[in-house]
Short mmCIF file of C-alpha atoms in Angstrom, two decimals:
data_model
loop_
_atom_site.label_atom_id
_atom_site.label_comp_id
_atom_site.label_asym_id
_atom_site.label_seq_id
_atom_site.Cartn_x
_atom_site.Cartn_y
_atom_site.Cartn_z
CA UNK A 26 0.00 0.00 0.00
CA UNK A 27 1.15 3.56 -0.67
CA UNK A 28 1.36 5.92 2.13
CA UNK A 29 -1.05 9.12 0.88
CA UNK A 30 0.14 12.47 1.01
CA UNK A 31 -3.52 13.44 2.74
CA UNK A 32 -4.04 15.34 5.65
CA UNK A 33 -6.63 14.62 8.56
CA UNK A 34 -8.72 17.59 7.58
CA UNK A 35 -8.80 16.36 3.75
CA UNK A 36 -9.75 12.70 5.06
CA UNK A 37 -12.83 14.12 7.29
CA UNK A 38 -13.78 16.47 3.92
CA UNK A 39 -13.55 13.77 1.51
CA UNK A 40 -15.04 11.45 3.74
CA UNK A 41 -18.10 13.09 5.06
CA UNK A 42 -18.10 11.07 8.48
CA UNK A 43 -16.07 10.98 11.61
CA UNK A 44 -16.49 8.32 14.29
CA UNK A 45 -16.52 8.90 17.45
CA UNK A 46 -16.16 6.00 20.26
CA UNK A 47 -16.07 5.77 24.13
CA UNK A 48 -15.80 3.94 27.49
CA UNK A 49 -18.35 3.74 29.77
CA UNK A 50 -16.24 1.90 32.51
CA UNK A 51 -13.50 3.50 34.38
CA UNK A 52 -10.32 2.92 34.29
CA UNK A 53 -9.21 -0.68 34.74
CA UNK A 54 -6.31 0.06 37.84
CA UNK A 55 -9.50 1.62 39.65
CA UNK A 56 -11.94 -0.87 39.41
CA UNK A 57 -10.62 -3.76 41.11
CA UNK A 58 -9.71 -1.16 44.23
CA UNK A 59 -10.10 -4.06 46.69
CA UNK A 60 -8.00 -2.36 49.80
CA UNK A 61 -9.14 -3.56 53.19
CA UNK A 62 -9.62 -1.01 56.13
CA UNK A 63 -9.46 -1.09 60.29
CA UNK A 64 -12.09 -0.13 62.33
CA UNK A 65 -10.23 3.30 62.53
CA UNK A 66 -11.24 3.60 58.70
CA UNK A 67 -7.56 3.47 58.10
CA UNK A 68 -6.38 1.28 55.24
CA UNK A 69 -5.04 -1.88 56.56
CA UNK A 70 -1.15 -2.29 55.74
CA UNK A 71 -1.46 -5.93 56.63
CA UNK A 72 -3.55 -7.08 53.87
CA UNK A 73 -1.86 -7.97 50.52
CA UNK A 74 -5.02 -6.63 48.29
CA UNK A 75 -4.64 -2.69 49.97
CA UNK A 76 -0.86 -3.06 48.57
CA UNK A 77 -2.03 -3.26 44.84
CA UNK A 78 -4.37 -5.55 42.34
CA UNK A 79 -4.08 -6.96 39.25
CA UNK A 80 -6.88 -6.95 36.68
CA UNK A 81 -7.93 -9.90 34.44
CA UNK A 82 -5.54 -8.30 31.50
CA UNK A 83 -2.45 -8.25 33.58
CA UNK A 84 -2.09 -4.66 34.45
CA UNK A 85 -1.19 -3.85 37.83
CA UNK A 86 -2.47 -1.47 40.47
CA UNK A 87 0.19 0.14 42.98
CA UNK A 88 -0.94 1.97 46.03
CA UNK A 89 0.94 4.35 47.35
CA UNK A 90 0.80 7.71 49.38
CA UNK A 91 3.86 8.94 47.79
CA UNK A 92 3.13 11.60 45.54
CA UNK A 93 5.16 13.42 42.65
CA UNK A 94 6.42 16.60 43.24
CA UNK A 95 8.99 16.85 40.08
CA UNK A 96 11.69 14.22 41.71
CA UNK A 97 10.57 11.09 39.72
CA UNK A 98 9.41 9.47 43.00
CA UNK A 99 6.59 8.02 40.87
CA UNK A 100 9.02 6.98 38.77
CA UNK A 101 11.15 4.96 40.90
CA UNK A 102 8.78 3.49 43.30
CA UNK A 103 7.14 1.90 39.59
CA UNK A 104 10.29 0.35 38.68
CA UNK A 105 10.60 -1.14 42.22
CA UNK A 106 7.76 -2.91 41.20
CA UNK A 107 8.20 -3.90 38.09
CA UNK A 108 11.15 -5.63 38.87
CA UNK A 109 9.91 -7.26 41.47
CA UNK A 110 7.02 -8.43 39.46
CA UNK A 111 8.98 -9.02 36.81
CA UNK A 112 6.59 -6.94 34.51
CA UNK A 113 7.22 -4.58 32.12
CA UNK A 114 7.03 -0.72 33.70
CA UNK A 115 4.23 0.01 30.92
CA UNK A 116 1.96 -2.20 32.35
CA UNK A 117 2.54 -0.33 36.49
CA UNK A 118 -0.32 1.90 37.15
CA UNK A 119 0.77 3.52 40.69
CA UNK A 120 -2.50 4.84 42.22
CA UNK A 121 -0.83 7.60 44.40
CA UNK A 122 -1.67 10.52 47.10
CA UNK A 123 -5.41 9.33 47.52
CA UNK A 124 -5.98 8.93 51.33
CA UNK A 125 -9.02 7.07 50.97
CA UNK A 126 -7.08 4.02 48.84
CA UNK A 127 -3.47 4.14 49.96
CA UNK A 128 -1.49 3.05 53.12
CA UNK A 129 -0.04 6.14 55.23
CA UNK A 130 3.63 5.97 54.68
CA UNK A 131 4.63 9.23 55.23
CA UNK A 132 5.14 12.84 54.38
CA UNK A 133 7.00 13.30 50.77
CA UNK A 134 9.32 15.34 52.02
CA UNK A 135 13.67 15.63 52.42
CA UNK A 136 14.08 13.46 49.07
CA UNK A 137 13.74 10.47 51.60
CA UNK A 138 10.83 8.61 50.03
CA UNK A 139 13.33 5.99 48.35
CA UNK A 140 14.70 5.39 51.01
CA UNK A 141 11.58 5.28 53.39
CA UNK A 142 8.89 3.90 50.76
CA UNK A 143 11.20 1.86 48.62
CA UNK A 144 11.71 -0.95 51.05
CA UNK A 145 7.53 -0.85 51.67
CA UNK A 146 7.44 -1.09 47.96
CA UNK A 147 9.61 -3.23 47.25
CA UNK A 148 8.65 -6.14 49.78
CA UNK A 149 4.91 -5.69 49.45
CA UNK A 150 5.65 -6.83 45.79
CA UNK A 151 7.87 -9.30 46.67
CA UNK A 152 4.75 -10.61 48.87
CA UNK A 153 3.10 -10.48 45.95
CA UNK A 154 5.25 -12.15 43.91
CA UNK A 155 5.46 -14.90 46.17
CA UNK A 156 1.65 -15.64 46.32
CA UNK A 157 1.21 -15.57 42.59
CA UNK A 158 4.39 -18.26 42.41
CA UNK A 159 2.43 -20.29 44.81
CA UNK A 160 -1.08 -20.25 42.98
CA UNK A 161 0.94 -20.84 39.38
CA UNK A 162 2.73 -23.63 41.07
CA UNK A 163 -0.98 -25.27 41.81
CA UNK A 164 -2.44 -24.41 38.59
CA UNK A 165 0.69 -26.05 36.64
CA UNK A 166 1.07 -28.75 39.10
CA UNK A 167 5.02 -28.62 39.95
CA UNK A 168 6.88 -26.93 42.62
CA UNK A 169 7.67 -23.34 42.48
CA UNK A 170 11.07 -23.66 42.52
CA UNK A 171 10.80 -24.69 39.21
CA UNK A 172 8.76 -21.77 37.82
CA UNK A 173 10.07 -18.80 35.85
CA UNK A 174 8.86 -15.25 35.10
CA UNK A 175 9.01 -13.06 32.37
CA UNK A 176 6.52 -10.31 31.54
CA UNK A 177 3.82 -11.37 34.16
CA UNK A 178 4.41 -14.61 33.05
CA UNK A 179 4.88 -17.67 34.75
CA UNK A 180 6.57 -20.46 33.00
CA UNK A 181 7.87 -24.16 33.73
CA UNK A 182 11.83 -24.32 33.61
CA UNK A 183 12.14 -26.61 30.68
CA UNK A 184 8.62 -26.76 28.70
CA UNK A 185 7.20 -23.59 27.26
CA UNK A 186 4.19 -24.96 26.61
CA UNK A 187 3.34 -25.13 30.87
CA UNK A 188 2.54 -21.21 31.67
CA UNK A 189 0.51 -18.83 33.22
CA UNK A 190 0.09 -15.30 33.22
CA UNK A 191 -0.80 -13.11 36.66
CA UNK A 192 -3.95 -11.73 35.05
CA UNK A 193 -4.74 -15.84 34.57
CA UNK A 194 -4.02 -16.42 37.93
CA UNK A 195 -6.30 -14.04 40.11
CA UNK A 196 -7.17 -11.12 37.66
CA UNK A 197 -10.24 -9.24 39.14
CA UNK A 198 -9.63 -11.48 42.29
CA UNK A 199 -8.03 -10.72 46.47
CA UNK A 200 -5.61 -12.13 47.15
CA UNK A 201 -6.68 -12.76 50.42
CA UNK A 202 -3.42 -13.04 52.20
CA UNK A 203 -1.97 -11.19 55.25
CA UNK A 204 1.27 -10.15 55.64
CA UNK A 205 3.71 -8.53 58.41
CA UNK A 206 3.65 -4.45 58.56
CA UNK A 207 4.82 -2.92 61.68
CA UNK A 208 5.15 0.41 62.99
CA UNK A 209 3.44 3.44 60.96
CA UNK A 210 4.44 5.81 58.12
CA UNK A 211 7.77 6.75 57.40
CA UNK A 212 8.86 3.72 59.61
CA UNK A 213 7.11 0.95 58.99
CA UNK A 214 8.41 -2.79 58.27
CA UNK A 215 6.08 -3.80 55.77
CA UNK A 216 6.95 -8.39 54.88
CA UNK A 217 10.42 -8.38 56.28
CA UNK A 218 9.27 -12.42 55.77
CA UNK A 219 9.76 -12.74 52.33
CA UNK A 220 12.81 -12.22 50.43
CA UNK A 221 13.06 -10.02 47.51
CA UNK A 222 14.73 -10.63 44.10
CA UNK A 223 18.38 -10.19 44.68
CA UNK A 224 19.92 -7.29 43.27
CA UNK A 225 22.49 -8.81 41.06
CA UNK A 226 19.14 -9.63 38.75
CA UNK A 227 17.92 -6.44 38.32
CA UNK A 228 16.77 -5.10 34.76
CA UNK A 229 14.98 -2.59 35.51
CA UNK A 230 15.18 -0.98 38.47
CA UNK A 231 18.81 1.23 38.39
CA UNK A 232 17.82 1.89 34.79
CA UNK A 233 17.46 5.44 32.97
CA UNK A 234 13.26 5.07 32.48
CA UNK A 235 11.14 7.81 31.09
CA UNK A 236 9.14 9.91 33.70
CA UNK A 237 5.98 8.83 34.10
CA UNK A 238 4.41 12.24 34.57
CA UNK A 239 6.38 14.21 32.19
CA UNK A 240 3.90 13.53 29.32
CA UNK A 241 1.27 15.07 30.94
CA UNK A 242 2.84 18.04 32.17
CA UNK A 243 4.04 18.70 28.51
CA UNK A 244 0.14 18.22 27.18
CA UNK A 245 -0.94 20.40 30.38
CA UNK A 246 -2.88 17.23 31.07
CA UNK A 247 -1.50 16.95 34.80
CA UNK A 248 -2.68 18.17 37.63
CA UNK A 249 -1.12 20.12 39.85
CA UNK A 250 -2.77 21.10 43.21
CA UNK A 251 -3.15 24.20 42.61
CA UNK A 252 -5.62 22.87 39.55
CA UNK A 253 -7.79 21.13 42.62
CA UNK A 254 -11.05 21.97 42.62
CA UNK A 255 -13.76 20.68 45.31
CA UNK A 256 -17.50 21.87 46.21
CA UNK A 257 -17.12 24.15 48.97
CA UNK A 258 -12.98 25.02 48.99
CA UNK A 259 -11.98 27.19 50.97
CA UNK A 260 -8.23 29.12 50.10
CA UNK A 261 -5.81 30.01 52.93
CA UNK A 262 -2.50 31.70 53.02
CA UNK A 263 0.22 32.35 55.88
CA UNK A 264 0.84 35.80 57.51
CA UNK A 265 4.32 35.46 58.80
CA UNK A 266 5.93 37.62 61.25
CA UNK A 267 9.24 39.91 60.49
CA UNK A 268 11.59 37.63 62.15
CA UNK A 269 11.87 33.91 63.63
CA UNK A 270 11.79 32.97 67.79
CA UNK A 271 8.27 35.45 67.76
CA UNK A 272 4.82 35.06 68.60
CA UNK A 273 1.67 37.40 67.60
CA UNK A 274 0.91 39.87 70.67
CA UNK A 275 -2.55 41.13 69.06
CA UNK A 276 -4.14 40.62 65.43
CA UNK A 277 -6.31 43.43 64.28
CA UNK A 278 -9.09 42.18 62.76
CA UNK A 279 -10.95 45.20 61.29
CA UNK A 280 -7.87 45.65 59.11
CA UNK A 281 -9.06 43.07 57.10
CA UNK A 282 -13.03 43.71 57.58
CA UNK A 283 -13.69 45.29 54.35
CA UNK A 284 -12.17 42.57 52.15
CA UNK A 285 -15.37 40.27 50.41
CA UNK A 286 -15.16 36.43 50.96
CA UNK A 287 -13.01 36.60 54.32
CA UNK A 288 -13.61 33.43 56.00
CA UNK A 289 -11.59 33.35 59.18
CA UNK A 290 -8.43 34.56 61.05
CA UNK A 291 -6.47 31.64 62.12
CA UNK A 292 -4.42 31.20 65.23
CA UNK A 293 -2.54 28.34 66.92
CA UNK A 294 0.23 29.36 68.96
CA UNK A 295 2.80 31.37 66.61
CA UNK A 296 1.17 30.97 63.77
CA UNK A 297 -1.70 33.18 62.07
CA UNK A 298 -3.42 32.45 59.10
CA UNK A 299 -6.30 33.40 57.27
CA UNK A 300 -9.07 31.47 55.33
CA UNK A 301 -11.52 33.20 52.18
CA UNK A 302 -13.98 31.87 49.48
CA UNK A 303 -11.27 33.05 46.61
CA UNK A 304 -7.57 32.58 46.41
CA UNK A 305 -7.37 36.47 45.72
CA UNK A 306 -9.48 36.92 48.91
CA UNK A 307 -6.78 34.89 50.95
CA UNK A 308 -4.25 36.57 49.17
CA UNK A 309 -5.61 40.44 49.94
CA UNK A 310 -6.27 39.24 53.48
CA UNK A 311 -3.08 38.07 54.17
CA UNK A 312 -1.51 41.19 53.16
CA UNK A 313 -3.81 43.23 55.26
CA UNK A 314 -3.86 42.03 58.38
CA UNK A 315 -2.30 43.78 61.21
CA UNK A 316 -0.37 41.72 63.93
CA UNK A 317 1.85 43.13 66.07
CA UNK A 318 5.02 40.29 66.91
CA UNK A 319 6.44 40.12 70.21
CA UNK A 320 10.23 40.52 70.59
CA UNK A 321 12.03 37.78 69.25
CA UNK A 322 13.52 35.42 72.15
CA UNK A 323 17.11 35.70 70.47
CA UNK A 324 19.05 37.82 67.58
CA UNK A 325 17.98 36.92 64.18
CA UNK A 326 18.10 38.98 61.13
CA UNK A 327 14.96 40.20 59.52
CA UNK A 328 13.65 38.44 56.83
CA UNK A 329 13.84 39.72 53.53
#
């Protein structure tokens, strides 16, 4: 066939007819959600499913509270679990930031979310890796010491022709399993039972991968928070003193009387704060308001 020199505006003309098609059903990473929560409505670290979920097509469901804030966290914590899955990273949704479906594991703060999260990541996958070996070994009758992985699938050493892939094996399904997770956010020991993949194996993770989130940004697709928009937000900004080591003696609050859409002054100890309907509301407010500071408790220079 001959590639025609025709553009898409000459195809629709000559043509007469577009079609347009569409999904009814979200997302398939979001609809097997299947996290598990304690009585505290906290998600439950110690169930396998509120780690991630796999869908009937093989694609994979990370949650994490990690978010991205431009340091390919994202990123990284999807290799983690690639490798440990032993999928490719194109096939790694990571579900992040949402309290509602991910584990607390801490601020994303200090570049330290490798280091804190990684370990979570990595041996909640592991786990996870583990139980799918277990159920392929059943379904393929041999031990799993004798299965292989590539590409979320699970082979018999020797005989191509005996395999499995994870969506096969419990697509749209729980997992049902429990595993170890001490301790809470930042610090928690999440399946310090199971032992990853060792190191000297890795292919992907330690490997230059394309940002996840840069495609977006480019398209002006992602969201940022300051693109967050809920029924009833309210917008706050910080009034900060002159100088460090002070605390607010008095806030006038007439000074900021005649601005429209003024919520609230804020207080807790040192800091002050006010709330409006409108960003530019907050913003006016927090320029207006009088507070007089206290003398700072030591020598500092004034702020810029």
């Amino acid at each position: 066939m001959r590639n025609l020199p025709i553009s898409r505006r000459q195809f629709l003309t000559s043509t007469g007819g577009l079609i347009v098609s569409f999904n009814l059903f979200r997302p398939g990473g979001k609809v097997f959600a299947q996290f598990a929560t304690l009585p505290s409505g906290d998600i439950d670290p110690t169930s396998l499913d509120s780690w991630l979920a796999i869908t009937p097509d093989g694609l994979v469901t990370f949650y994490t509270s990690k978010v991205e804030i431009g340091t390919g966290t994202i990123t990284a914590l999807a290799q983690i679990v690639a490798e440990e899955l032993d999928i490719p990273m194109a096939r790694i949704k990571m579900d992040s930031g949402d309290t509602s479906r991910t584990i607390e594991q801490g601020s994303t703060v200090g570049s330290r979310s490798i280091e804190r999260a990684g370990p979570q990541v990595r041996q909640a996958a592991a786990a996870a890796r583990q139980e799918l070996m277990k159920l392929a070994a059943a379904r393929l009758g041999v031990p799993d010491s004798k299965l292989t992985v590539a590409d979320g699938v699970v082979s018999v050493g020797g005989d191509a022709t005996k395999k499995i892939s994870y969506g096969e094996l419990i697509g749209g399904k729980k997992f049902n399993s429990k595993i170890t997770a001490t301790g809470s956010g930042w610090d928690m020991k999440v399946a310090p039972e199971v032992k990853p993949k060792d190191r000297k194996t890795y292919k992907i993770v330690g490997k230059p991968i394309k940002r996840v989130e840069i495609p977006a940004k480019v398209t002006g697709e992602h969201d940022y928070i300051h693109d967050v928009r809920i029924p009833g937000m309210l917008h706050g900004r910080v009034v900060r003193p002159p100088v460090i080591n002070t605390e607010p003696l008095s806030i006038d609050q007439d000074s900021v009387r005649g601005i429209p859409g003024v919520v609230m002054i804020v207080r807790e100890g040192n800091f002050v704060g006010v709330i409006a309907k409108t960003e530019w509301g907050a913003i006016k407010a927090a320029r207006a308001l009088k507070v007089s500071w206290a003398k700072p408790t030591s020598k500092v220079p004034a702020t810029p």
